[in-house]
PDB file of C-alpha atoms in Angstrom:
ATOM      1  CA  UNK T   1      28.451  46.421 139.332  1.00 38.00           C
ATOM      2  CA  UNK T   2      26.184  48.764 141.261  1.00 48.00           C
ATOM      3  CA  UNK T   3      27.000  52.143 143.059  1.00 55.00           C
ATOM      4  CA  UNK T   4      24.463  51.412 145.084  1.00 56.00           C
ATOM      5  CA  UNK T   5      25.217  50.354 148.992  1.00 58.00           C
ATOM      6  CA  UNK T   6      22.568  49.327 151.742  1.00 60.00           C
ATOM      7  CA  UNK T   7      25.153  50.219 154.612  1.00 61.00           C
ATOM      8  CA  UNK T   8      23.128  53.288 155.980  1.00 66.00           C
ATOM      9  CA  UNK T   9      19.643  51.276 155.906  1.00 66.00           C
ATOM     10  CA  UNK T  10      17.900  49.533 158.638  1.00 61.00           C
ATOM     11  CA  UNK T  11      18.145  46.097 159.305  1.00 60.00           C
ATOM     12  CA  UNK T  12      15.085  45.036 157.126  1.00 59.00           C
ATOM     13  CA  UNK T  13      15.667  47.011 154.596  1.00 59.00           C
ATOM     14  CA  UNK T  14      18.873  45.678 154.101  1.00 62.00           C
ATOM     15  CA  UNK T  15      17.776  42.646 154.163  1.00 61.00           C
ATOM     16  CA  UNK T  16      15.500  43.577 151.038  1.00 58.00           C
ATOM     17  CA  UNK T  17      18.490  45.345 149.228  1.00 57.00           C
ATOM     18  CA  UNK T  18      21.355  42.624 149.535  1.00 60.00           C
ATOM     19  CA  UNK T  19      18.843  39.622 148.412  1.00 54.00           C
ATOM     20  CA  UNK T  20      20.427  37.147 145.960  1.00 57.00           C
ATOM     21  CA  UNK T  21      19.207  37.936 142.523  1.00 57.00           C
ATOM     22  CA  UNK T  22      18.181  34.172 142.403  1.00 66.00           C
ATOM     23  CA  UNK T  23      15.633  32.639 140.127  1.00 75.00           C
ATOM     24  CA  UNK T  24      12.102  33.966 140.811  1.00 84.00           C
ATOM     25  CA  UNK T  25       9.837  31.201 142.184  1.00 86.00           C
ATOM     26  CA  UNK T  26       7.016  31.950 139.375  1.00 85.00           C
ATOM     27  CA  UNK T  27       8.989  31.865 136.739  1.00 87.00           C
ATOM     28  CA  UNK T  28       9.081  34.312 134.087  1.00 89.00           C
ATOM     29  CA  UNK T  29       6.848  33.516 130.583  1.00 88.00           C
ATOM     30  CA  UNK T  30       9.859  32.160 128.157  1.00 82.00           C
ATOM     31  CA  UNK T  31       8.649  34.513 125.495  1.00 77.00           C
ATOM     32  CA  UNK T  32       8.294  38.233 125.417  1.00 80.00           C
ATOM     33  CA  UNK T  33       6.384  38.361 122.016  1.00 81.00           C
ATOM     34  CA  UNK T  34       3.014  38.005 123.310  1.00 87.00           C
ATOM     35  CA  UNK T  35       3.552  41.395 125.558  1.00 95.00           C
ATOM     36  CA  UNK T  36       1.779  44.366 124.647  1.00 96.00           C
ATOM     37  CA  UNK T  37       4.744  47.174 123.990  1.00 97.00           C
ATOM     38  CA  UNK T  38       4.483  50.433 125.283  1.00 98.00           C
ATOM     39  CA  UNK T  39       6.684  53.632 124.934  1.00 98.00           C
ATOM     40  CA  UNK T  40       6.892  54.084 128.866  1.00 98.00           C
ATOM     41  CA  UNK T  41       5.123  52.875 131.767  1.00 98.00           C
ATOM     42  CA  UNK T  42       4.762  54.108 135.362  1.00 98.00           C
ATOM     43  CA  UNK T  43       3.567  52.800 138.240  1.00 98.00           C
ATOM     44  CA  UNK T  44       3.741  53.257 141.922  1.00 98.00           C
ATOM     45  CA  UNK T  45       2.491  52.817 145.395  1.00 97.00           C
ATOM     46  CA  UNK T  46       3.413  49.136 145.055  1.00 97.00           C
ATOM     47  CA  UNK T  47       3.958  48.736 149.221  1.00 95.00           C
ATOM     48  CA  UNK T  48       6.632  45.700 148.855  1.00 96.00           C
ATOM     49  CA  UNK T  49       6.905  44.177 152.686  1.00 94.00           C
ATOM     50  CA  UNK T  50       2.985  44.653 153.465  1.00 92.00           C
ATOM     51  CA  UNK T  51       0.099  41.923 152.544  1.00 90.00           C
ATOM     52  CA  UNK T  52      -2.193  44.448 151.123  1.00 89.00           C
ATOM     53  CA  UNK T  53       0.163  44.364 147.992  1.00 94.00           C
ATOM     54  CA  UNK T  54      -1.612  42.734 145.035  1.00 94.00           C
ATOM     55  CA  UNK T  55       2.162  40.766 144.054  1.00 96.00           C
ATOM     56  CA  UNK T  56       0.407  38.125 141.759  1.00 95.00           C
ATOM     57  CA  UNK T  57      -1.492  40.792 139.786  1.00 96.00           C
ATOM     58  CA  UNK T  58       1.117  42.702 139.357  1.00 98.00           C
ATOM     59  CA  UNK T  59       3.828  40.259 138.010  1.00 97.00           C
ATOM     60  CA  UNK T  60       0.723  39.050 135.154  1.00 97.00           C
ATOM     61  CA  UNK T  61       1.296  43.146 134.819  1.00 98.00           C
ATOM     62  CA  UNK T  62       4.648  42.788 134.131  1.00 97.00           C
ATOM     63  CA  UNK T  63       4.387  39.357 132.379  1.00 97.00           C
ATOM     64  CA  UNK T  64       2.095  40.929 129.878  1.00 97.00           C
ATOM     65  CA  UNK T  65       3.676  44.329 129.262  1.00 97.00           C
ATOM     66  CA  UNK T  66       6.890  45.903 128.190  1.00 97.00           C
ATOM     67  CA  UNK T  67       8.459  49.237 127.229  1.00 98.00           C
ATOM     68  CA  UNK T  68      11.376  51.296 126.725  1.00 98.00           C
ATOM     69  CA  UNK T  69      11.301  53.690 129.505  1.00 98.00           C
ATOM     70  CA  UNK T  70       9.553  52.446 132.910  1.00 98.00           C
ATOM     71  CA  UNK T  71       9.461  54.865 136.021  1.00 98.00           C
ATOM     72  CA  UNK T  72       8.958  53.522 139.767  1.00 98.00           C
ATOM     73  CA  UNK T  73       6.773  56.818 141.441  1.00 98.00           C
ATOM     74  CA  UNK T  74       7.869  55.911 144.936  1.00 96.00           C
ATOM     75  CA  UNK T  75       6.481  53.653 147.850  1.00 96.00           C
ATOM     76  CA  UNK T  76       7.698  50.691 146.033  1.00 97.00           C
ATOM     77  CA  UNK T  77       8.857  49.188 149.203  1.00 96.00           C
ATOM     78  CA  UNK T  78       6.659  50.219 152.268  1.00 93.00           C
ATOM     79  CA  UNK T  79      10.140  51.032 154.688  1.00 92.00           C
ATOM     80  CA  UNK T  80       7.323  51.920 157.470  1.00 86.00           C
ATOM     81  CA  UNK T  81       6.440  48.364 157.918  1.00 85.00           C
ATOM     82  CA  UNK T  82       9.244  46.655 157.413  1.00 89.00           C
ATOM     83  CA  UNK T  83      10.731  48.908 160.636  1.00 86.00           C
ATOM     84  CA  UNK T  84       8.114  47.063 162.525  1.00 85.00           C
ATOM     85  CA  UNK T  85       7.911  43.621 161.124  1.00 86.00           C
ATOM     86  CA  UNK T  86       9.778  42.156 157.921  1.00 89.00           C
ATOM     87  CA  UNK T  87       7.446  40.296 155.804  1.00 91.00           C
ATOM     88  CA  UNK T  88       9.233  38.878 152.398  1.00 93.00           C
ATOM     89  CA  UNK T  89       6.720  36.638 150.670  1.00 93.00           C
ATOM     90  CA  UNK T  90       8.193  34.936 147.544  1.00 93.00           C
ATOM     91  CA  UNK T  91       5.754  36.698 145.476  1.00 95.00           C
ATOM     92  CA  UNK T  92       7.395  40.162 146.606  1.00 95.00           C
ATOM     93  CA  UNK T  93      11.064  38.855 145.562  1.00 94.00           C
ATOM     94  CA  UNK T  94       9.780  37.823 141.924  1.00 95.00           C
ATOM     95  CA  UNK T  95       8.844  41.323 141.424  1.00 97.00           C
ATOM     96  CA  UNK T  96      12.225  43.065 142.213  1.00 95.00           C
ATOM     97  CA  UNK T  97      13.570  39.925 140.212  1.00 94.00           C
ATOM     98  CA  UNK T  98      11.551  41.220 137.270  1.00 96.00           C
ATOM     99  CA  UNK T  99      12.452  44.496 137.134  1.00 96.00           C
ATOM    100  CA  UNK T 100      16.203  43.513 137.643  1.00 94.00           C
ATOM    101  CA  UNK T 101      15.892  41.584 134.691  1.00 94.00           C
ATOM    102  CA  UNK T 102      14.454  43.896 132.500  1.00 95.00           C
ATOM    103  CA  UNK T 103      16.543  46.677 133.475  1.00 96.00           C
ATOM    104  CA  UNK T 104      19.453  43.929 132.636  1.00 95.00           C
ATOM    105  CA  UNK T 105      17.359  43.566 128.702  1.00 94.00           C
ATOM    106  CA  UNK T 106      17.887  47.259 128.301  1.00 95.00           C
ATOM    107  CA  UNK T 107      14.808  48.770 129.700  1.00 97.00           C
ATOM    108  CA  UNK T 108      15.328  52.558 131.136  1.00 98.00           C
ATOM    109  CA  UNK T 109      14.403  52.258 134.638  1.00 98.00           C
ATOM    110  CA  UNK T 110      13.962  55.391 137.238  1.00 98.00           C
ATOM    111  CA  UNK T 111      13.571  55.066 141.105  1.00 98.00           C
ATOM    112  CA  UNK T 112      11.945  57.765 142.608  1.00 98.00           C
ATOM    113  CA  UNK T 113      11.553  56.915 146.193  1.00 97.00           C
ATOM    114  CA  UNK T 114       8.490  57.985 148.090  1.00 95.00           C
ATOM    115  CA  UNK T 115       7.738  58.806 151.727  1.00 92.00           C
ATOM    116  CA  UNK T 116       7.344  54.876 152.769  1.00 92.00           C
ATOM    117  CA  UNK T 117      10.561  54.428 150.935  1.00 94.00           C
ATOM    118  CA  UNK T 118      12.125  57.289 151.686  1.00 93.00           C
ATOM    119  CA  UNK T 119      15.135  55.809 153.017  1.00 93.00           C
ATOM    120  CA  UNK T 120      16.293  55.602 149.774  1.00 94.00           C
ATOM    121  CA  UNK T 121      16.281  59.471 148.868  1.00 95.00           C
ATOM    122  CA  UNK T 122      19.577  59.425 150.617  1.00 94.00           C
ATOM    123  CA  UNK T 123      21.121  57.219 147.255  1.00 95.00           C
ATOM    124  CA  UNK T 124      19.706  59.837 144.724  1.00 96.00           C
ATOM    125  CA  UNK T 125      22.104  59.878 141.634  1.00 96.00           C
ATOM    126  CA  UNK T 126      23.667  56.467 142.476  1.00 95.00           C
ATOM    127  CA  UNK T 127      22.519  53.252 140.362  1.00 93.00           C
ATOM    128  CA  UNK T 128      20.988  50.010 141.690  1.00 90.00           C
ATOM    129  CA  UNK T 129      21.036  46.656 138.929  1.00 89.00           C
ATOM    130  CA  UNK T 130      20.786  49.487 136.317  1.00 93.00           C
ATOM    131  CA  UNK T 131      17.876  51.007 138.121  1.00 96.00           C
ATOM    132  CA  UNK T 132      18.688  54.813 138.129  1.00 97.00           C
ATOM    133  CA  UNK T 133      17.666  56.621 141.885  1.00 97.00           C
ATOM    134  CA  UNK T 134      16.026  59.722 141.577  1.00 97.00           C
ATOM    135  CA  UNK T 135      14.386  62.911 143.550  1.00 96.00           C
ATOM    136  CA  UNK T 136      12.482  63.574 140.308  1.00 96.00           C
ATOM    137  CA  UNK T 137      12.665  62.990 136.879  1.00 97.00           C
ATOM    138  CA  UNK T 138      11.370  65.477 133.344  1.00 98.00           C
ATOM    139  CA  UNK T 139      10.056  62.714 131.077  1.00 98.00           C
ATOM    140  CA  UNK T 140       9.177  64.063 126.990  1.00 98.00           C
ATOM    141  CA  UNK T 141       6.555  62.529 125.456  1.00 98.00           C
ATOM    142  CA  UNK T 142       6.606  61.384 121.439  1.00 98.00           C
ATOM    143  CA  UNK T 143       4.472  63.879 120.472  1.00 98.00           C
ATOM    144  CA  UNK T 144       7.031  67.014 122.130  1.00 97.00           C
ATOM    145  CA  UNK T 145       5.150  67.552 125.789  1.00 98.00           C
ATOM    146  CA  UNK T 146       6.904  67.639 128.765  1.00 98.00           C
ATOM    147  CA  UNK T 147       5.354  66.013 132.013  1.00 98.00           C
ATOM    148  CA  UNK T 148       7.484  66.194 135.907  1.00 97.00           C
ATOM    149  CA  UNK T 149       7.744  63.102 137.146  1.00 98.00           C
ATOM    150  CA  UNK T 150       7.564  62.790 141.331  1.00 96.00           C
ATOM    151  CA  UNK T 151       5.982  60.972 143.894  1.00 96.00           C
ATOM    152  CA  UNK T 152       3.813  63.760 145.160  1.00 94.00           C
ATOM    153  CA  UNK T 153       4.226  63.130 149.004  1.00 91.00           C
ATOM    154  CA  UNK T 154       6.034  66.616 148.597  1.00 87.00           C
ATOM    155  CA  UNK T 155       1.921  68.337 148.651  1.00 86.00           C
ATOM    156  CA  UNK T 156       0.434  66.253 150.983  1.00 77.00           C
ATOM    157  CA  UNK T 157      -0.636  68.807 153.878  1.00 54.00           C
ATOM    158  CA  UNK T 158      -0.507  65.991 156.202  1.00 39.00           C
ATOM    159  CA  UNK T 159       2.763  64.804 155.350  1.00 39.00           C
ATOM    160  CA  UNK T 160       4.601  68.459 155.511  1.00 41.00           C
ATOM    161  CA  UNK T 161       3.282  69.472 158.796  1.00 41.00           C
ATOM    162  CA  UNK T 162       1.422  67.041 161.020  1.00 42.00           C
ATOM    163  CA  UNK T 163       3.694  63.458 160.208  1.00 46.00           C
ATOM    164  CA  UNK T 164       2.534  61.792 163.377  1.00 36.00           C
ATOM    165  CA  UNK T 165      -1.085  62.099 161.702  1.00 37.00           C
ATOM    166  CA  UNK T 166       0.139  60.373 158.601  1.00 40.00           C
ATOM    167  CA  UNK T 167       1.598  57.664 160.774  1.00 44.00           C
ATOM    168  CA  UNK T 168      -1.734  57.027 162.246  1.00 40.00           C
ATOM    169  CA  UNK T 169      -3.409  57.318 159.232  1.00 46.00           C
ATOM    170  CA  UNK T 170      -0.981  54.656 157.628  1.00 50.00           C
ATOM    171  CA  UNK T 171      -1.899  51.765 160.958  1.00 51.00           C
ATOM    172  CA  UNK T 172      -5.430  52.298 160.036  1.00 51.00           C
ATOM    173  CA  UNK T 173      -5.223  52.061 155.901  1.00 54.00           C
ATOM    174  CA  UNK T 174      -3.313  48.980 156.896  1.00 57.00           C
ATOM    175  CA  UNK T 175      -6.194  47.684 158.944  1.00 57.00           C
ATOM    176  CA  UNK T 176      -8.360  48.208 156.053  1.00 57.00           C
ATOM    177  CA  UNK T 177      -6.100  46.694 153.820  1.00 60.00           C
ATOM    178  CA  UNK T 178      -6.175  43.443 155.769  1.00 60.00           C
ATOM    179  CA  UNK T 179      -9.936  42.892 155.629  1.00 58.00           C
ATOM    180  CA  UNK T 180      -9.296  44.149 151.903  1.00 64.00           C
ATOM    181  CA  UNK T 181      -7.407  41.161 151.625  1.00 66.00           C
ATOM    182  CA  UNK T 182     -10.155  39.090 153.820  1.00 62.00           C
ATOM    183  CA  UNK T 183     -13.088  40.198 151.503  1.00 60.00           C
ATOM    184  CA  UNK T 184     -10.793  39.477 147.770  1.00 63.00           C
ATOM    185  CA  UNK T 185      -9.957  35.910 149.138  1.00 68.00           C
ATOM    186  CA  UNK T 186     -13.402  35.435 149.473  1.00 71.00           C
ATOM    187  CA  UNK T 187     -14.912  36.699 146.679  1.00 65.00           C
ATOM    188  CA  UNK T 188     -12.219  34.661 144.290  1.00 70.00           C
ATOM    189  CA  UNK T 189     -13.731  32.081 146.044  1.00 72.00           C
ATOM    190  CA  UNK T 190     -17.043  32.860 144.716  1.00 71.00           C
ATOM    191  CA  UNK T 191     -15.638  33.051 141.599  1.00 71.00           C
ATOM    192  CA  UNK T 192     -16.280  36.672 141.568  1.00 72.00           C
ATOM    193  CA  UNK T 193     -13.354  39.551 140.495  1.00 70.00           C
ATOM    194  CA  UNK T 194     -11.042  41.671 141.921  1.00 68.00           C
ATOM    195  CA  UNK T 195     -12.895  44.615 144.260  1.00 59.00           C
ATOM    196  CA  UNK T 196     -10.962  47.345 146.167  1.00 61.00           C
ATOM    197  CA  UNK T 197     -13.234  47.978 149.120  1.00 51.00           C
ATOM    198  CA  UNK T 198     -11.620  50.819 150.941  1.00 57.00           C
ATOM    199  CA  UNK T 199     -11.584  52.833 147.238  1.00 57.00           C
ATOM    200  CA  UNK T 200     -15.153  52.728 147.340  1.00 54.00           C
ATOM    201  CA  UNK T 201     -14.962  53.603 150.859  1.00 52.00           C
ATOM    202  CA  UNK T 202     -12.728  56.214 149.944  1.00 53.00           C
ATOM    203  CA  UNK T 203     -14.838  57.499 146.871  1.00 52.00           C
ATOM    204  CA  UNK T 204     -18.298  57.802 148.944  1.00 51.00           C
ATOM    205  CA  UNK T 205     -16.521  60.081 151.629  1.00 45.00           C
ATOM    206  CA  UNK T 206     -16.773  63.808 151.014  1.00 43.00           C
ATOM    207  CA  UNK T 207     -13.717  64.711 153.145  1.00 51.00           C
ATOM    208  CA  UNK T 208     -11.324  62.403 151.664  1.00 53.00           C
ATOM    209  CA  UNK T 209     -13.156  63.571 147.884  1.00 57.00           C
ATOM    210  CA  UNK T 210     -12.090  66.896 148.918  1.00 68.00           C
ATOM    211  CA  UNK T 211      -8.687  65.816 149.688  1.00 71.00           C
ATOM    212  CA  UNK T 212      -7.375  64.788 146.747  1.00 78.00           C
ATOM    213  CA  UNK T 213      -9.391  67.293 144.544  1.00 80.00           C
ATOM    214  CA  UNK T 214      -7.153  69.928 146.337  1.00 86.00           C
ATOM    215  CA  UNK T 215      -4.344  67.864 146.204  1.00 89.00           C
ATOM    216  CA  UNK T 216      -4.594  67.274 142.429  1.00 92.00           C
ATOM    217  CA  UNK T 217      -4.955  71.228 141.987  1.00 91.00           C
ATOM    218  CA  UNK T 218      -2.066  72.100 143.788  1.00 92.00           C
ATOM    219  CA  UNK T 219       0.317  69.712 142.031  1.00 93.00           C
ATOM    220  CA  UNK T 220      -0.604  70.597 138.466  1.00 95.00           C
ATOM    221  CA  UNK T 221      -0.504  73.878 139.966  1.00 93.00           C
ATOM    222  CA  UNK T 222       3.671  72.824 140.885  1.00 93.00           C
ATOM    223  CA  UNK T 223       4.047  71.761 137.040  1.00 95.00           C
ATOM    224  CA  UNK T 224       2.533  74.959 136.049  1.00 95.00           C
ATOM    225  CA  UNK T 225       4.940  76.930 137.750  1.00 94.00           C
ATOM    226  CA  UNK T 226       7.896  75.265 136.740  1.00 95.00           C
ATOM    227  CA  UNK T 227       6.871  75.383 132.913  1.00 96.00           C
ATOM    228  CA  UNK T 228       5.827  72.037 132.049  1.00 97.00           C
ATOM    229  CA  UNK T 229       3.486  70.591 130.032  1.00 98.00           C
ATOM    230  CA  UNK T 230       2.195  68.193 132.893  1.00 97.00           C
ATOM    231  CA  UNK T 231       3.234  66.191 135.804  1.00 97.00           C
ATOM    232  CA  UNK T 232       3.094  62.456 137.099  1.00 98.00           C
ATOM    233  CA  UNK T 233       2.597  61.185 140.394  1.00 97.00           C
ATOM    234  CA  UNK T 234       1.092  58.730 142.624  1.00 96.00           C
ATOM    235  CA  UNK T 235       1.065  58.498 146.595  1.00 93.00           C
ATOM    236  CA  UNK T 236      -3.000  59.138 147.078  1.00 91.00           C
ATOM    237  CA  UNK T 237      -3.420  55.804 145.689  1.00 90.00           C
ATOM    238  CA  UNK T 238      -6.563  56.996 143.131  1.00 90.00           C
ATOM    239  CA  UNK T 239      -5.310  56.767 139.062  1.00 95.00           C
ATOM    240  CA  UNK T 240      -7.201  59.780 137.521  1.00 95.00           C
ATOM    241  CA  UNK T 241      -6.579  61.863 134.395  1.00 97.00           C
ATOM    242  CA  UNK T 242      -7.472  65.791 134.432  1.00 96.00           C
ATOM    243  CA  UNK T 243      -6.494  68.850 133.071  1.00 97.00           C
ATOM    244  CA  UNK T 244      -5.740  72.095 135.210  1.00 96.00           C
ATOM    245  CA  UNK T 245      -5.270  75.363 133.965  1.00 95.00           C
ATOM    246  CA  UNK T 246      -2.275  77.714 134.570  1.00 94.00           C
ATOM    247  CA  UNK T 247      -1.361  81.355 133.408  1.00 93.00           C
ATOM    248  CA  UNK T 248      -3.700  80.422 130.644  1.00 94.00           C
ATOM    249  CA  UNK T 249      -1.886  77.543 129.538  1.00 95.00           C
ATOM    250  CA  UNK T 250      -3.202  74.101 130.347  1.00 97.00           C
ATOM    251  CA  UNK T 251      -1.934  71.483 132.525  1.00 97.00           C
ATOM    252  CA  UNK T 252      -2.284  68.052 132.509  1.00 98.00           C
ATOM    253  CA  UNK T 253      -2.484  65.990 135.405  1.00 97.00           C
ATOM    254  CA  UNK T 254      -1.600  62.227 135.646  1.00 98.00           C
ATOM    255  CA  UNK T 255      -1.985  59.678 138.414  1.00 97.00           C
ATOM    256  CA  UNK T 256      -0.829  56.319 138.050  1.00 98.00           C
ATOM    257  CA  UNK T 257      -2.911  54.609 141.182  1.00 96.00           C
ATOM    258  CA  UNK T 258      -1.289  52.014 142.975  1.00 96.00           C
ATOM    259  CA  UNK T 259      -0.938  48.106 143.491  1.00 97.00           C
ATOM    260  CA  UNK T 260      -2.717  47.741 146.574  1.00 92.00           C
ATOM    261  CA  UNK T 261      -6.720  48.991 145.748  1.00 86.00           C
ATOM    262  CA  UNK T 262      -6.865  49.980 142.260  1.00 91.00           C
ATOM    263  CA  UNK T 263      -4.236  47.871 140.735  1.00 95.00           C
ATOM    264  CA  UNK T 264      -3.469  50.658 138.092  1.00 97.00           C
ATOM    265  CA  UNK T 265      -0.324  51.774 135.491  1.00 98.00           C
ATOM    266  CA  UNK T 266      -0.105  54.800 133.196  1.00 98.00           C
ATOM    267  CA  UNK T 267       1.258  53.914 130.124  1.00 98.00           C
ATOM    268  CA  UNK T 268       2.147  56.222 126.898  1.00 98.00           C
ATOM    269  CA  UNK T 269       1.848  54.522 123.461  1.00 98.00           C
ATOM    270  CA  UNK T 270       3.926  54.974 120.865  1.00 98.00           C
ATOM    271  CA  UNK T 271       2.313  57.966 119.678  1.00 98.00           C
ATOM    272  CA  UNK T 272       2.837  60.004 122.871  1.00 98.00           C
ATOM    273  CA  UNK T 273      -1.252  58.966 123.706  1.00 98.00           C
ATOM    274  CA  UNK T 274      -1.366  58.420 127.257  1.00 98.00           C
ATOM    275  CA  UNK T 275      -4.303  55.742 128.826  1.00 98.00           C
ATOM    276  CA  UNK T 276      -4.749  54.820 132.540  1.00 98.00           C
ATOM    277  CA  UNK T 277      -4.901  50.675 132.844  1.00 98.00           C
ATOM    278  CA  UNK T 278      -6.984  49.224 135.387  1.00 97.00           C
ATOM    279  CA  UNK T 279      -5.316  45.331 135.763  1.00 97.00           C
ATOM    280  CA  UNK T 280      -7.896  43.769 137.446  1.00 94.00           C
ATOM    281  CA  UNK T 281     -10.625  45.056 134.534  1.00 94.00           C
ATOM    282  CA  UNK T 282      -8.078  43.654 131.851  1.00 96.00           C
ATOM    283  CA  UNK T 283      -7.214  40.248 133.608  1.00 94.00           C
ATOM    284  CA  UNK T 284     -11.102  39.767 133.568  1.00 92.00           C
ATOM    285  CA  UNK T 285     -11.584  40.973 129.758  1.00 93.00           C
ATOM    286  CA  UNK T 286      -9.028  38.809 129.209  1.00 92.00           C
ATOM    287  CA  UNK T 287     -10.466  35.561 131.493  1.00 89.00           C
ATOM    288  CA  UNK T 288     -13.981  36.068 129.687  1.00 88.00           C
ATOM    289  CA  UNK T 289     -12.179  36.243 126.058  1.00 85.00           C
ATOM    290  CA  UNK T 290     -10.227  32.615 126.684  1.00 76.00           C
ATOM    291  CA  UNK T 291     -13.228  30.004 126.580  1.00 74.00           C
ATOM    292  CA  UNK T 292     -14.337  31.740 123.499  1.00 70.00           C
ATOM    293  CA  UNK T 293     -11.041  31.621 121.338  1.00 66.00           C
ATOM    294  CA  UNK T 294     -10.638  27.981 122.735  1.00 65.00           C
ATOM    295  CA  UNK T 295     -13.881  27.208 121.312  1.00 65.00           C
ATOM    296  CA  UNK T 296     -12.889  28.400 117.841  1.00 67.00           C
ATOM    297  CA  UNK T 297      -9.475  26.934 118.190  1.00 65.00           C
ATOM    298  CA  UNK T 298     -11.358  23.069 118.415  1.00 66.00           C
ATOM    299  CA  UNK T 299     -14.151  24.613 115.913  1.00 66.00           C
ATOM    300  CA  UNK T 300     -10.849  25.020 113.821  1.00 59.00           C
TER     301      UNK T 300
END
């Protein structure tokens, strides 16, 4: 039974906590032998409750993947919207059904809550389906490193002393989330794939460029004073890989992206090597490789 209780939350976000664990509508593949195995996976910056969340590419993520250690880096469920309006799609409930379930297999499974789920700092150390809730985590790799797991909100300028600016900033990422949404639906249409327009917005604007290049420095500069060999996070919504340098020593820096623009997860292999996956780039690998192999299965 779970330590966890949704007493303390807001009406919405109770709602989302005290769901049924029902039956997902799109159900789960029967076998998990086709699923490429990692050692861990993270991912964050999912933004349950808001339509800019890719759901469908993200349960093929989770349909096509598994490993023994998985960690949530916060803003799973986007609390700041569902305060103003609860949206619930189906899609949204298969996902938390998913990770229920494979928490339920045996999967290791941290929470750490973000600032749009922040709400749920207040359960740190309590359990939820066998999902562990955490402020942080210290995750070592196969090969002996040792990386600091967090959200990252903590070094956001913005964030720490002018909040009313990140609420702003949050109505009108939303906005451009919705004609993300707009400009996807129509490109499937054209049988064209996935394209995150406000990352390429956000990639050919010097300010925000500057932004998270600080941003990236000061949190491997965090790891590097608490003695690690690296750090995790998400929350700026761009997946990158980069190595700092502290005291000499270096520092590795890790972003696992998000599920709204990028559609990314950083996964370690078995080895301890760690790769950034784009989802959209392998579901279309992966579309272009199927008429091929069904070709040489009739050749056969």
């Amino acid at each position: 039974m779970s330590d966890f209780s949704s007493s303390n939350l807001p009406a919405g976000l109770a709602n989302v906590a005290n769901f049924p664990v029902t039956e997902p509508r799109t159900p789960e593949p029967p076998s998990e032998a086709g699923r490429t195995k990692y050692r861990t996976i993270w991912i964050s910056d999912i933004h349950l409750g808001t339509k800019g969340c890719n759901a469908e590419m993200l349960i093929d993520f989770l349909d096509s993947t598994d490993s023994q250690t998985m960690y949530l880096v916060g803003d799973i469920i986007d609390g700041w919207r569902l305060k103003k309006k609860f949206y619930w799609p189906s899609a949204h409930n298969d996902i938390v059904w998913r990770l229920l379930k494979r928490a339920k297999r045996g999967t290791r499974i941290v929470y750490i809550p973000g600032n749009h789920d922040e709400m749920f700092r207040q359960f740190t150390g309590l359990n939820f389906g066998g999902i562990e809730i955490r402020r942080a985590a210290f995750h070592d790799t196969a090969d002996g490193r040792r990386l600091m797991v967090l959200h990252g909100d903590e070094f956001d300028a913005v964030m720490l002393s002018q909040r009313w600016l990140a609420f702003v900033g949050d109505w009108a990422y939303h906005a451009a989330m919705s004609l993300n949404v707009v400009v996807n639906a129509m490109r499937k249409a054209l049988g064209k794939p996935y394209w995150s327009l406000s990352k390429a917005a956000k990639h050919k604007v010097k300010n925000a460029v500057e932004f998270i290049g600080k941003y990236e420095e000061i949190v491997a500069k965090a790891a590097g004073e608490r003695g690690v060999d690296g750090v995790v996070c998400g929350h700026i919504h761009t997946a990158e890989a980069r190595e700092f340098e502290f005291d000499g020593k270096p520092v590795e820096y890790w972003n696992d992206g998000d599920w709204v623009e990028g559609c990314n997860a950083l996964v370690e292999h078995h080895d301890g090597r760690m790769e950034i996956l784009n989802w959209a780039e392998v579901m279309a690998a992966r579309e272009a490789r199927e008429p091929a192999e069904s070709a040489e299965l009739q050749a056969a």
